[in-house]
């Protein structure tokens, strides 16, 4: 930030020479970018979209960045802040600029409006002198983005939007539903935000009839639809200079919900980390002075807070948002939100305590066996019994994932697993198996936590089948393995981790069956029939992954799309986007380069054991089946 020190009182009416922009200073040319008369000439030549790695494009568009907001979300926190401007930046008390702000002789070139908080201050940008012209330019740029964005037809957009707010929004309410729907109807919604919403909703079972891109007569497979949308967003999404940071955070959260490919988990974690970075830049984690934080800002922060903990557990990452940094407890804000989100927050709070038990720490006072509340107590304490049954089943499944992680943490660092911990672990496995038998797994929430929970259950069941000595326990473990493998296979079309676990599980079970048959050739006829039934229930990986559509069944949405006009979709894009390879080819290549048949049975045990440890990055790349190369 630039500081200008003036002698005496500050007179805003005094004319001062204007500095040239960065590009013109480098080229040593006369700068006309700030001139009102030349704005239209520059508008046609400046890039509409600034990618993060295009330094020249950032410099050329810097003079437009304050006027052409990316997205339409208003911060609604500051009454004197322009709607198209970015949210205020936060400066901590440790920053010397905060001390200078209190000096009446110091004047900031930008951010003359500032408000002090408990631990710092927020700096607000000056309002524009030409709001009408900026609004016109912003609208033109939005229309240009919308024309270039890869989107399904309008009717499909409406259907995917309805699915998103019915299935995902209740547990992750970081969007204002009324505002988003109004912007969609008026045609003012950010095209990148709309793309991201379609990307997240496409993974739901009811979205099968809406997955159109281009003039095709048949809907696309979910992985093909999602990958094309995802790549188009990454290619065209502007950088932070190009517009509203709140909208950027929302888009990054939606991108973090997508996971496909060997680097899918890493890309998901990166998107969420960037969202946390932007949120901390504007002080979203702190209470504003005079209590002016909007409900939308609070919902956005607590969604980030909860997803950060799931990202830490699922992808083996450090926690980025610590409770000591925002000075609030979950119980302080529960009453602000609706029942499904209350349960989600309490689960994330428990997960945070479990993650602490995995971390190496010299503090002997850290509780290595956190006391976790039963799911029924969580629902009762949050007064959430009126939650929709489908959402409640998904949240109960996620609760069992936390229980499994807590019981496994007791086995680490030479700690002996208690009898109570073993009982809780087995009870969670049986509960997950019962839920899988009575419920279609594709009816769960379209979040990667669902696939992660089933993978955890499969890993524990596999260990039980290897360590159990009683035939009845072995048979029960194998039955659970079968049901978990089948349900993971149902999610293999959506989540890369589920597709990889499905194939690994098949090879592990085949290896275990061969060992059992070799060691006990005279097993009883009943056990032989059970083993054959288990083996026959495991479909080949190619049959599971090459099915034209794994989302069979009725569509819950009432929209009639039998005669949908697919010509309304935006198809003016690069040829390679529509002609991209089937994403499943990446999975085939992944397993072709890893000979699973050559792996010993102990390798699968080690792999599943590492998967249960949240300290290990869950990277589903080629090195995930072998040792890490730590050489530089």
Coordinates of C-alpha atoms in Angstrom, one line a residue:
X1 CA 0.0 0.0 0.0
X2 CA 1.3 3.5 -0.9
X3 CA 1.6 6.3 1.7
X4 CA 1.5 10.0 0.9
X5 CA 2.5 12.4 3.7
X6 CA 1.2 16.0 3.3
X7 CA 2.1 19.0 5.3
X8 CA -0.7 20.7 7.1
X9 CA -4.4 20.1 6.5
X10 CA -5.6 17.9 3.7
X11 CA -7.6 19.7 1.1
X12 CA -9.4 17.3 -1.3
X13 CA -10.1 20.1 -3.8
X14 CA -6.5 20.7 -4.6
X15 CA -5.5 19.3 -7.9
X16 CA -2.4 17.1 -8.0
X17 CA -0.6 15.4 -10.8
X18 CA -1.8 11.9 -11.6
X19 CA 0.8 9.1 -11.7
X20 CA 1.1 6.9 -14.7
X21 CA 0.0 3.2 -14.5
X22 CA 2.6 0.5 -14.1
X23 CA 2.6 -0.5 -17.8
X24 CA 3.2 3.0 -19.0
X25 CA 5.9 3.7 -16.5
X26 CA 7.8 0.6 -17.7
X27 CA 7.3 1.6 -21.4
X28 CA 8.1 5.3 -20.5
X29 CA 5.0 6.4 -22.4
X30 CA 2.4 9.0 -21.6
X31 CA -0.4 7.4 -19.6
X32 CA -3.9 8.0 -20.8
X33 CA -5.5 5.2 -18.9
X34 CA -6.9 7.3 -16.2
X35 CA -8.5 9.7 -18.6
X36 CA -12.2 9.6 -18.9
X37 CA -12.2 10.2 -22.6
X38 CA -9.9 7.3 -23.3
X39 CA -11.6 4.8 -21.1
X40 CA -13.6 3.3 -24.0
X41 CA -10.5 2.9 -26.2
X42 CA -8.7 1.1 -23.5
X43 CA -11.7 -1.1 -22.7
X44 CA -11.6 -2.8 -26.1
X45 CA -7.9 -3.7 -25.8
X46 CA -7.6 -4.7 -22.2
X47 CA -8.1 -8.4 -21.4
X48 CA -11.4 -9.2 -20.0
X49 CA -10.0 -12.0 -17.9
X50 CA -6.7 -11.9 -16.1
X51 CA -5.2 -15.3 -15.3
X52 CA -3.0 -15.5 -12.2
X53 CA 0.1 -16.3 -14.2
X54 CA -0.3 -13.5 -16.8
X55 CA 1.6 -10.6 -15.3
X56 CA 1.3 -8.3 -18.2
X57 CA -2.5 -8.8 -18.4
X58 CA -2.7 -7.9 -14.7
X59 CA -0.8 -4.7 -15.2
X60 CA -2.8 -3.6 -18.2
X61 CA -6.1 -4.3 -16.5
X62 CA -5.1 -2.8 -13.1
X63 CA -6.7 0.6 -14.0
X64 CA -10.0 -1.2 -14.7
X65 CA -10.0 -3.5 -11.7
X66 CA -11.6 -1.1 -9.4
X67 CA -14.5 -0.5 -11.7
X68 CA -15.3 -3.8 -13.3
X69 CA -16.3 -6.1 -10.4
X70 CA -16.0 -9.9 -10.9
X71 CA -19.4 -11.3 -9.8
X72 CA -22.3 -9.4 -8.3
X73 CA -22.1 -10.2 -4.6
X74 CA -22.1 -7.2 -2.4
X75 CA -20.3 -7.3 0.9
X76 CA -23.3 -5.7 2.6
X77 CA -21.0 -4.9 5.5
X78 CA -20.2 -1.3 4.9
X79 CA -22.9 1.2 4.0
X80 CA -20.5 3.6 2.3
X81 CA -18.8 0.9 0.1
X82 CA -19.7 0.6 -3.5
X83 CA -21.3 -2.6 -4.5
X84 CA -18.8 -3.3 -7.3
X85 CA -15.8 -2.7 -5.1
X86 CA -13.9 -5.3 -3.2
X87 CA -14.5 -5.9 0.5
X88 CA -12.2 -4.0 2.9
X89 CA -8.7 -5.3 3.6
X90 CA -7.8 -6.2 7.1
X91 CA -4.6 -4.9 8.7
X92 CA -3.5 -6.4 12.0
X93 CA -2.2 -4.2 14.9
X94 CA 1.3 -5.6 14.2
X95 CA 1.2 -3.8 10.9
X96 CA 2.9 -0.4 11.1
X97 CA 0.2 1.1 8.8
X98 CA -2.4 0.7 11.6
X99 CA -0.3 3.0 13.8
X100 CA 0.1 5.5 11.0
X101 CA -3.7 5.6 10.6
X102 CA -4.0 7.1 14.0
X103 CA -1.6 9.9 13.1
X104 CA -3.6 13.0 11.9
X105 CA -0.6 14.0 9.8
X106 CA -0.6 10.7 7.9
X107 CA -3.0 10.3 5.0
X108 CA -3.5 7.1 3.0
X109 CA -3.7 7.5 -0.8
X110 CA -6.3 4.8 -0.8
X111 CA -8.4 3.5 2.1
X112 CA -9.1 6.9 3.6
X113 CA -12.2 5.4 5.2
X114 CA -11.1 3.0 7.9
X115 CA -12.6 1.4 11.0
X116 CA -10.7 0.0 14.0
X117 CA -11.4 -3.4 15.4
X118 CA -10.2 -5.3 18.5
X119 CA -7.0 -6.5 16.9
X120 CA -6.6 -4.3 13.8
X121 CA -8.4 -2.2 11.3
X122 CA -10.4 -2.5 8.0
X123 CA -9.4 -0.3 5.1
X124 CA -12.1 0.6 2.7
X125 CA -11.6 1.7 -0.9
X126 CA -12.7 5.2 -1.9
X127 CA -15.9 5.4 -3.8
X128 CA -15.8 5.9 -7.5
X129 CA -16.5 9.3 -9.0
X130 CA -18.4 7.7 -12.0
X131 CA -20.6 5.0 -10.6
X132 CA -23.0 4.9 -13.6
X133 CA -20.2 4.5 -16.0
X134 CA -18.6 1.8 -13.9
X135 CA -21.9 -0.1 -13.7
X136 CA -22.2 0.1 -17.4
X137 CA -18.7 -1.3 -18.0
X138 CA -19.3 -4.0 -15.4
X139 CA -22.4 -5.1 -17.1
X140 CA -20.7 -5.2 -20.5
X141 CA -17.9 -7.4 -19.1
X142 CA -20.3 -9.7 -17.4
X143 CA -22.1 -10.2 -20.6
X144 CA -18.8 -11.0 -22.4
X145 CA -17.9 -13.5 -19.7
X146 CA -21.4 -15.1 -20.0
X147 CA -21.1 -15.5 -23.8
X148 CA -17.7 -17.2 -23.4
X149 CA -18.5 -19.5 -20.5
X150 CA -19.3 -23.1 -21.1
X151 CA -22.8 -23.6 -19.7
X152 CA -25.7 -26.0 -20.2
X153 CA -29.0 -24.8 -21.7
X154 CA -31.1 -22.4 -19.6
X155 CA -33.6 -25.0 -18.5
X156 CA -30.8 -27.3 -17.4
X157 CA -29.2 -24.4 -15.5
X158 CA -32.5 -23.9 -13.7
X159 CA -32.7 -27.6 -12.8
X160 CA -29.1 -27.7 -11.5
X161 CA -29.7 -24.6 -9.5
X162 CA -32.7 -26.1 -7.8
X163 CA -30.8 -29.3 -7.0
X164 CA -28.0 -27.3 -5.5
X165 CA -30.2 -25.3 -3.1
X166 CA -32.2 -28.4 -2.2
X167 CA -29.2 -30.8 -1.6
X168 CA -26.0 -28.9 -0.9
X169 CA -27.1 -25.5 0.4
X170 CA -28.7 -26.8 3.6
X171 CA -25.3 -28.0 4.9
X172 CA -23.1 -25.4 3.3
X173 CA -25.1 -22.1 3.2
X174 CA -22.3 -19.8 1.9
X175 CA -24.5 -18.4 -0.8
X176 CA -27.5 -16.2 -0.3
X177 CA -30.3 -18.2 -1.9
X178 CA -32.7 -15.3 -2.5
X179 CA -30.0 -13.1 -3.9
X180 CA -28.5 -15.8 -6.1
X181 CA -31.9 -16.8 -7.6
X182 CA -32.8 -13.2 -8.2
X183 CA -29.5 -12.7 -10.1
X184 CA -30.1 -15.8 -12.1
X185 CA -33.5 -14.7 -13.1
X186 CA -32.3 -11.2 -14.0
X187 CA -29.3 -12.5 -15.9
X188 CA -26.8 -10.7 -13.6
X189 CA -25.2 -13.7 -11.9
X190 CA -21.5 -14.2 -12.4
X191 CA -21.1 -16.8 -15.1
X192 CA -18.2 -18.4 -13.2
X193 CA -20.4 -18.7 -10.1
X194 CA -23.1 -20.2 -12.2
X195 CA -20.7 -22.7 -13.7
X196 CA -19.4 -23.7 -10.2
X197 CA -23.0 -24.2 -9.0
X198 CA -23.7 -26.5 -12.0
X199 CA -20.4 -28.3 -11.3
X200 CA -21.4 -29.1 -7.7
X201 CA -25.0 -30.0 -8.4
X202 CA -24.1 -32.3 -11.3
X203 CA -22.9 -34.9 -8.9
X204 CA -26.3 -35.5 -7.5
X205 CA -28.4 -38.4 -8.7
X206 CA -31.3 -36.2 -9.8
X207 CA -29.0 -34.2 -12.1
X208 CA -28.7 -36.9 -14.8
X209 CA -31.3 -35.3 -17.1
X210 CA -29.6 -31.9 -16.9
X211 CA -26.1 -32.8 -18.0
X212 CA -26.1 -31.2 -21.5
X213 CA -23.3 -29.2 -23.1
X214 CA -23.7 -28.4 -26.7
X215 CA -26.3 -29.8 -29.2
X216 CA -26.1 -33.4 -28.1
X217 CA -29.3 -35.4 -27.9
X218 CA -28.2 -37.5 -24.9
X219 CA -26.9 -36.2 -21.5
X220 CA -23.2 -36.5 -20.8
X221 CA -21.8 -38.8 -18.2
X222 CA -21.3 -36.9 -14.9
X223 CA -17.5 -37.1 -15.0
X224 CA -17.3 -35.8 -18.6
X225 CA -19.7 -32.9 -17.8
X226 CA -17.9 -32.0 -14.6
X227 CA -14.4 -32.1 -16.1
X228 CA -15.4 -29.9 -19.0
X229 CA -17.0 -27.3 -16.8
X230 CA -14.1 -27.5 -14.3
X231 CA -11.4 -26.9 -17.0
X232 CA -13.3 -24.1 -18.5
X233 CA -13.6 -22.3 -15.1
X234 CA -9.8 -22.7 -14.5
X235 CA -9.0 -21.4 -18.0
X236 CA -11.1 -18.3 -17.8
X237 CA -11.6 -17.4 -14.1
X238 CA -10.1 -13.9 -13.4
X239 CA -7.5 -13.2 -10.8
X240 CA -8.2 -11.4 -7.5
X241 CA -7.7 -7.9 -9.1
X242 CA -10.5 -8.5 -11.5
X243 CA -13.4 -8.2 -9.1
X244 CA -15.3 -8.9 -5.9
X245 CA -13.3 -11.1 -3.5
X246 CA -16.4 -12.5 -1.8
X247 CA -17.6 -14.0 -5.1
X248 CA -14.1 -15.4 -5.7
X249 CA -14.2 -17.1 -2.3
X250 CA -17.5 -18.7 -3.1
X251 CA -16.3 -20.0 -6.5
X252 CA -13.2 -21.4 -4.9
X253 CA -15.3 -23.2 -2.3
X254 CA -17.4 -24.8 -5.0
X255 CA -14.3 -25.8 -6.9
X256 CA -12.9 -27.5 -3.8
X257 CA -16.0 -29.7 -3.8
X258 CA -14.8 -31.2 -7.1
X259 CA -12.3 -34.0 -7.1
X260 CA -11.3 -36.1 -10.1
X261 CA -8.0 -37.3 -11.5
X262 CA -4.7 -38.3 -9.9
X263 CA -4.2 -34.7 -8.7
X264 CA -7.8 -34.2 -7.8
X265 CA -7.4 -34.2 -4.1
X266 CA -4.4 -31.8 -4.3
X267 CA -6.4 -29.4 -6.6
X268 CA -9.3 -29.5 -4.2
X269 CA -7.1 -28.7 -1.3
X270 CA -5.4 -25.9 -3.2
X271 CA -8.8 -24.3 -4.1
X272 CA -9.9 -24.3 -0.5
X273 CA -6.5 -22.9 0.7
X274 CA -6.9 -20.0 -1.7
X275 CA -10.4 -19.4 -0.4
X276 CA -9.1 -19.3 3.2
X277 CA -6.3 -16.9 2.1
X278 CA -8.8 -14.5 0.5
X279 CA -11.1 -14.7 3.5
X280 CA -8.2 -13.9 5.9
X281 CA -7.1 -11.0 3.7
X282 CA -10.4 -9.3 4.2
X283 CA -10.6 -10.3 7.9
X284 CA -13.6 -12.5 7.5
X285 CA -12.6 -14.5 10.5
X286 CA -12.9 -11.5 12.9
X287 CA -15.9 -9.7 14.3
X288 CA -16.3 -6.3 12.7
X289 CA -16.5 -3.1 14.8
X290 CA -20.0 -2.1 15.9
X291 CA -21.2 -5.6 15.0
X292 CA -21.7 -4.8 11.3
X293 CA -20.8 -8.3 10.0
X294 CA -23.6 -9.5 7.8
X295 CA -25.2 -12.9 8.1
X296 CA -23.8 -13.8 4.7
X297 CA -20.3 -13.1 5.9
X298 CA -20.8 -15.2 9.0
X299 CA -22.2 -18.1 7.0
X300 CA -19.3 -17.9 4.5
X301 CA -16.7 -18.0 7.3
X302 CA -18.2 -20.9 9.2
X303 CA -18.5 -22.9 5.9
X304 CA -14.8 -22.3 5.3
X305 CA -14.0 -23.2 8.9
X306 CA -15.8 -26.6 8.7
X307 CA -14.5 -27.5 5.2
X308 CA -11.0 -26.7 6.4
X309 CA -11.3 -29.5 9.0
X310 CA -12.6 -32.0 6.5
X311 CA -9.9 -31.1 4.1
X312 CA -7.3 -31.6 6.9
X313 CA -8.7 -35.1 7.6
X314 CA -9.4 -36.2 4.0
X315 CA -6.3 -34.8 2.3
X316 CA -3.7 -34.9 5.2
X317 CA -3.3 -31.2 5.4
X318 CA -2.6 -28.9 8.4
X319 CA -5.6 -27.0 9.7
X320 CA -5.5 -23.4 8.3
X321 CA -8.2 -21.8 10.5
X322 CA -7.4 -22.1 14.2
X323 CA -10.0 -21.3 16.9
X324 CA -7.5 -19.1 18.6
X325 CA -7.4 -16.8 15.6
X326 CA -11.1 -15.9 15.6
X327 CA -12.0 -16.1 19.3
X328 CA -15.4 -17.8 18.8
X329 CA -16.9 -21.1 19.6
X330 CA -19.3 -23.1 17.5
X331 CA -21.9 -23.0 20.3
X332 CA -21.8 -19.2 20.1
X333 CA -23.2 -19.1 16.6
X334 CA -25.4 -22.2 16.3
X335 CA -28.6 -20.3 16.9
X336 CA -27.9 -18.1 13.9
X337 CA -28.2 -21.0 11.4
X338 CA -30.7 -23.6 10.3
X339 CA -30.8 -27.2 11.7
X340 CA -28.8 -29.0 9.0
X341 CA -25.9 -26.5 9.2
X342 CA -26.0 -26.7 13.0
X343 CA -25.3 -30.5 12.9
X344 CA -22.6 -30.0 10.2
X345 CA -20.8 -27.5 12.4
X346 CA -21.0 -29.7 15.5
X347 CA -19.6 -32.6 13.5
X348 CA -16.7 -30.4 12.3
X349 CA -16.0 -29.3 15.8
X350 CA -15.7 -32.9 16.9
X351 CA -13.5 -33.6 13.9
X352 CA -11.2 -30.8 15.0
X353 CA -10.6 -32.5 18.4
X354 CA -10.0 -35.8 16.6
X355 CA -7.4 -34.3 14.3
X356 CA -5.6 -32.9 17.3
X357 CA -5.1 -36.5 18.6
X358 CA -3.3 -37.4 15.4
X359 CA -0.8 -34.6 15.5
X360 CA 2.6 -35.1 17.1
X361 CA 2.8 -32.7 20.1
X362 CA 5.1 -32.3 23.1
X363 CA 2.1 -31.2 25.2
X364 CA 1.3 -34.1 27.5
X365 CA -2.1 -32.5 28.4
X366 CA -3.5 -33.0 24.9
X367 CA -6.5 -35.4 25.2
X368 CA -5.6 -38.4 23.0
X369 CA -9.0 -39.9 23.5
X370 CA -11.5 -37.1 22.8
X371 CA -15.0 -37.7 24.3
X372 CA -17.3 -37.6 21.3
X373 CA -21.0 -37.2 21.6
X374 CA -23.4 -39.8 20.0
X375 CA -25.1 -38.6 16.9
X376 CA -28.5 -38.5 18.6
X377 CA -27.2 -36.2 21.3
X378 CA -25.8 -33.9 18.6
X379 CA -29.2 -33.7 16.9
X380 CA -30.9 -33.1 20.2
X381 CA -28.5 -30.4 21.4
X382 CA -28.8 -28.5 18.1
X383 CA -32.6 -28.9 18.1
X384 CA -32.4 -30.4 14.6
X385 CA -34.9 -33.2 14.6
X386 CA -36.9 -31.6 11.8
X387 CA -34.0 -32.0 9.3
X388 CA -34.9 -33.7 6.0
X389 CA -34.3 -37.5 6.4
X390 CA -32.0 -37.8 3.4
X391 CA -29.7 -35.1 4.8
X392 CA -29.9 -36.5 8.3
X393 CA -28.8 -39.9 7.0
X394 CA -25.8 -38.3 5.3
X395 CA -24.8 -36.4 8.4
X396 CA -25.1 -39.6 10.5
X397 CA -22.7 -41.3 8.0
X398 CA -20.2 -38.5 8.4
X399 CA -20.5 -38.8 12.2
X400 CA -19.4 -42.5 11.9
X401 CA -16.4 -41.4 9.9
X402 CA -15.3 -39.2 12.8
X403 CA -15.8 -42.1 15.2
X404 CA -13.6 -44.3 13.1
X405 CA -10.9 -41.7 12.9
X406 CA -11.0 -41.2 16.7
X407 CA -10.7 -44.9 17.4
X408 CA -7.9 -45.4 14.9
X409 CA -5.9 -42.5 16.4
X410 CA -5.6 -44.5 19.6
X411 CA -3.5 -47.0 17.8
X412 CA -0.9 -44.5 16.7
X413 CA 2.3 -43.5 18.5
X414 CA 2.5 -46.9 20.4
X415 CA -0.7 -46.2 22.2
X416 CA -2.9 -49.2 23.1
X417 CA -6.4 -49.3 21.8
X418 CA -8.9 -49.4 24.6
X419 CA -11.7 -51.9 24.8
X420 CA -14.2 -49.0 24.6
X421 CA -12.5 -47.7 21.5
X422 CA -12.7 -51.1 19.8
X423 CA -16.4 -51.4 20.7
X424 CA -17.1 -47.9 19.2
X425 CA -15.3 -48.8 16.1
X426 CA -17.2 -52.0 15.5
X427 CA -20.5 -50.3 16.3
X428 CA -19.8 -47.6 13.6
X429 CA -18.8 -50.2 11.0
X430 CA -22.1 -52.1 11.7
X431 CA -24.1 -48.9 11.6
X432 CA -22.5 -47.9 8.2
X433 CA -23.2 -51.4 6.8
X434 CA -26.8 -51.2 8.0
X435 CA -27.3 -47.8 6.4
X436 CA -25.8 -49.1 3.1
X437 CA -28.2 -52.0 3.1
X438 CA -31.4 -49.9 3.7
X439 CA -30.5 -46.9 1.7
X440 CA -29.4 -46.3 -1.9
X441 CA -26.0 -44.8 -1.5
X442 CA -26.5 -42.3 -4.4
X443 CA -29.2 -40.7 -2.4
X444 CA -26.6 -39.3 0.0
X445 CA -25.4 -35.8 -0.3
X446 CA -23.2 -35.2 -3.4
X447 CA -20.1 -34.5 -1.3
X448 CA -16.7 -36.2 -1.3
X449 CA -17.1 -36.9 2.4
X450 CA -19.6 -39.7 1.5
X451 CA -17.0 -41.5 -0.6
X452 CA -14.3 -40.9 2.1
X453 CA -16.5 -42.4 4.8
X454 CA -17.1 -45.6 2.8
X455 CA -13.4 -45.8 2.1
X456 CA -12.7 -45.6 5.8
X457 CA -15.2 -48.3 6.6
X458 CA -13.8 -50.5 3.9
X459 CA -10.2 -50.1 5.3
X460 CA -11.4 -51.0 8.8
X461 CA -13.4 -54.0 7.6
X462 CA -10.4 -55.2 5.6
X463 CA -8.2 -55.1 8.7
X464 CA -10.9 -56.9 10.7
X465 CA -11.0 -59.7 8.1
X466 CA -7.3 -60.1 8.3
X467 CA -7.0 -60.0 12.1
X468 CA -10.2 -61.8 13.2
X469 CA -9.7 -65.4 14.4
X470 CA -13.2 -66.5 14.8
X471 CA -14.9 -67.8 11.6
X472 CA -18.1 -65.9 12.4
X473 CA -16.2 -62.6 12.7
X474 CA -14.3 -63.3 9.5
X475 CA -17.5 -64.0 7.6
X476 CA -19.1 -60.9 9.0
X477 CA -16.1 -58.8 8.0
X478 CA -16.3 -60.2 4.5
X479 CA -20.0 -59.5 4.2
X480 CA -19.3 -55.9 5.2
X481 CA -16.4 -55.7 2.7
X482 CA -18.8 -56.8 0.0
X483 CA -21.5 -54.2 0.8
X484 CA -18.9 -51.4 1.2
X485 CA -17.2 -52.4 -2.1
X486 CA -20.5 -52.3 -4.0
X487 CA -21.4 -48.9 -2.6
X488 CA -18.0 -47.5 -3.3
X489 CA -18.4 -48.7 -6.9
X490 CA -21.6 -46.7 -7.1
X491 CA -19.7 -43.6 -6.4
X492 CA -16.8 -44.4 -8.7
X493 CA -18.4 -42.4 -11.5
X494 CA -18.3 -39.2 -9.4
X495 CA -15.2 -39.3 -7.2
X496 CA -11.8 -40.4 -8.2
X497 CA -10.9 -41.6 -4.7
X498 CA -13.9 -43.9 -4.8
X499 CA -12.9 -45.3 -8.2
X500 CA -9.4 -46.0 -7.1
X501 CA -10.5 -47.5 -3.8
X502 CA -13.0 -49.7 -5.7
X503 CA -10.2 -51.2 -7.9
X504 CA -7.8 -51.5 -5.0
X505 CA -10.5 -53.2 -2.9
X506 CA -11.2 -55.8 -5.6
X507 CA -7.6 -56.8 -5.9
X508 CA -7.2 -56.9 -2.1
X509 CA -10.2 -59.1 -1.8
X510 CA -9.0 -61.4 -4.6
X511 CA -5.6 -61.7 -2.9
X512 CA -7.2 -62.4 0.4
X513 CA -9.5 -65.1 -1.1
X514 CA -6.6 -66.8 -2.8
X515 CA -4.6 -66.8 0.5
X516 CA -7.6 -68.2 2.4
X517 CA -8.2 -70.9 -0.2
X518 CA -4.5 -71.9 -0.1
X519 CA -4.2 -72.0 3.6
X520 CA -7.4 -73.8 4.3
X521 CA -8.2 -76.1 1.4
X522 CA -10.7 -78.2 3.5
X523 CA -13.0 -75.4 4.6
X524 CA -16.6 -76.1 5.1
X525 CA -19.0 -76.0 2.2
X526 CA -20.9 -73.1 3.8
X527 CA -17.8 -71.0 3.9
X528 CA -16.9 -71.9 0.3
X529 CA -20.3 -70.8 -0.9
X530 CA -20.0 -67.6 1.0
X531 CA -16.6 -66.9 -0.5
X532 CA -17.9 -67.6 -4.0
X533 CA -20.9 -65.3 -3.4
X534 CA -18.5 -62.5 -2.3
X535 CA -16.3 -63.0 -5.3
X536 CA -19.2 -63.0 -7.7
X537 CA -20.6 -59.8 -6.2
X538 CA -17.4 -57.9 -7.1
X539 CA -18.0 -56.6 -10.7
X540 CA -14.9 -56.1 -12.8
X541 CA -13.6 -52.5 -12.7
X542 CA -14.3 -51.9 -16.4
X543 CA -17.9 -52.8 -16.0
X544 CA -18.3 -50.4 -13.2
X545 CA -16.6 -47.5 -14.9
X546 CA -17.8 -47.9 -18.5
X547 CA -21.5 -47.9 -17.7
X548 CA -23.2 -45.2 -19.8
X549 CA -25.0 -43.9 -16.7
X550 CA -24.8 -45.0 -13.1
X551 CA -27.5 -42.5 -12.0
X552 CA -30.5 -44.6 -12.9
X553 CA -33.9 -44.0 -11.3
X554 CA -36.5 -41.3 -11.3
X555 CA -35.6 -37.6 -11.4
X556 CA -37.1 -35.7 -8.5
X557 CA -37.1 -32.3 -10.3
X558 CA -40.4 -31.4 -11.9
X559 CA -39.0 -29.7 -14.9
X560 CA -40.0 -31.3 -18.2
X561 CA -36.8 -31.7 -20.3
X562 CA -38.0 -34.1 -22.9
X563 CA -37.8 -31.5 -25.6
X564 CA -35.0 -29.4 -24.2
X565 CA -33.5 -26.9 -26.6
X566 CA -29.8 -27.7 -26.4
X567 CA -29.0 -25.0 -28.9
X568 CA -29.4 -22.5 -26.0
X569 CA -26.2 -23.8 -24.4
X570 CA -23.0 -21.8 -24.8
X571 CA -20.9 -23.8 -27.2
X572 CA -18.6 -21.1 -28.6
X573 CA -15.5 -22.5 -27.0
X574 CA -12.3 -24.1 -28.0
X575 CA -12.6 -27.4 -29.9
X576 CA -10.5 -29.3 -27.5
X577 CA -13.0 -28.7 -24.7
X578 CA -15.8 -30.6 -26.4
X579 CA -13.5 -33.2 -27.8
X580 CA -11.7 -33.9 -24.6
X581 CA -10.9 -37.5 -23.7
X582 CA -13.1 -39.5 -21.5
X583 CA -11.9 -38.7 -17.9
X584 CA -12.0 -42.5 -17.1
X585 CA -9.0 -42.9 -19.4
X586 CA -6.9 -41.3 -16.7
X587 CA -8.0 -44.0 -14.3
X588 CA -7.2 -46.7 -16.8
X589 CA -3.7 -45.2 -17.3
X590 CA -3.2 -45.0 -13.6
X591 CA -3.8 -48.7 -13.1
X592 CA -1.9 -49.7 -16.2
X593 CA 1.2 -48.0 -14.8
X594 CA 0.7 -49.8 -11.5
X595 CA 0.8 -53.6 -11.6
X596 CA -1.6 -54.4 -8.7
X597 CA -1.2 -58.2 -9.3
X598 CA 2.5 -57.9 -8.4
X599 CA 1.7 -56.3 -5.0
X600 CA 1.8 -58.6 -2.0
X601 CA -1.1 -58.8 0.4
X602 CA 0.9 -56.9 3.0
X603 CA 1.1 -53.9 0.6
X604 CA -2.7 -53.5 0.7
X605 CA -2.7 -53.7 4.5
X606 CA -0.1 -50.9 4.7
X607 CA -2.0 -48.8 2.1
X608 CA -5.3 -49.1 4.0
X609 CA -3.5 -48.4 7.3
X610 CA -1.9 -45.2 5.9
X611 CA -5.3 -44.2 4.4
X612 CA -6.7 -44.2 8.0
X613 CA -4.0 -41.8 9.2
X614 CA -5.0 -38.2 8.6
X615 CA -1.3 -37.2 8.8
X616 CA -0.7 -38.8 5.4
X617 CA -1.6 -36.7 2.3
X618 CA -4.3 -38.7 0.5
X619 CA -2.8 -38.2 -2.9
X620 CA -4.3 -40.6 -5.4
X621 CA -1.4 -40.3 -7.9
X622 CA 0.9 -43.0 -9.2
X623 CA 3.2 -42.9 -6.2
X624 CA 0.3 -43.5 -3.8
X625 CA 0.8 -47.3 -4.1
X626 CA 4.5 -47.1 -3.5
X627 CA 7.0 -45.3 -1.4
X628 CA 7.4 -41.5 -1.5
X629 CA 10.5 -40.2 -3.2
X630 CA 11.7 -37.6 -0.7
X631 CA 14.9 -36.7 -2.6
X632 CA 15.2 -33.2 -3.9

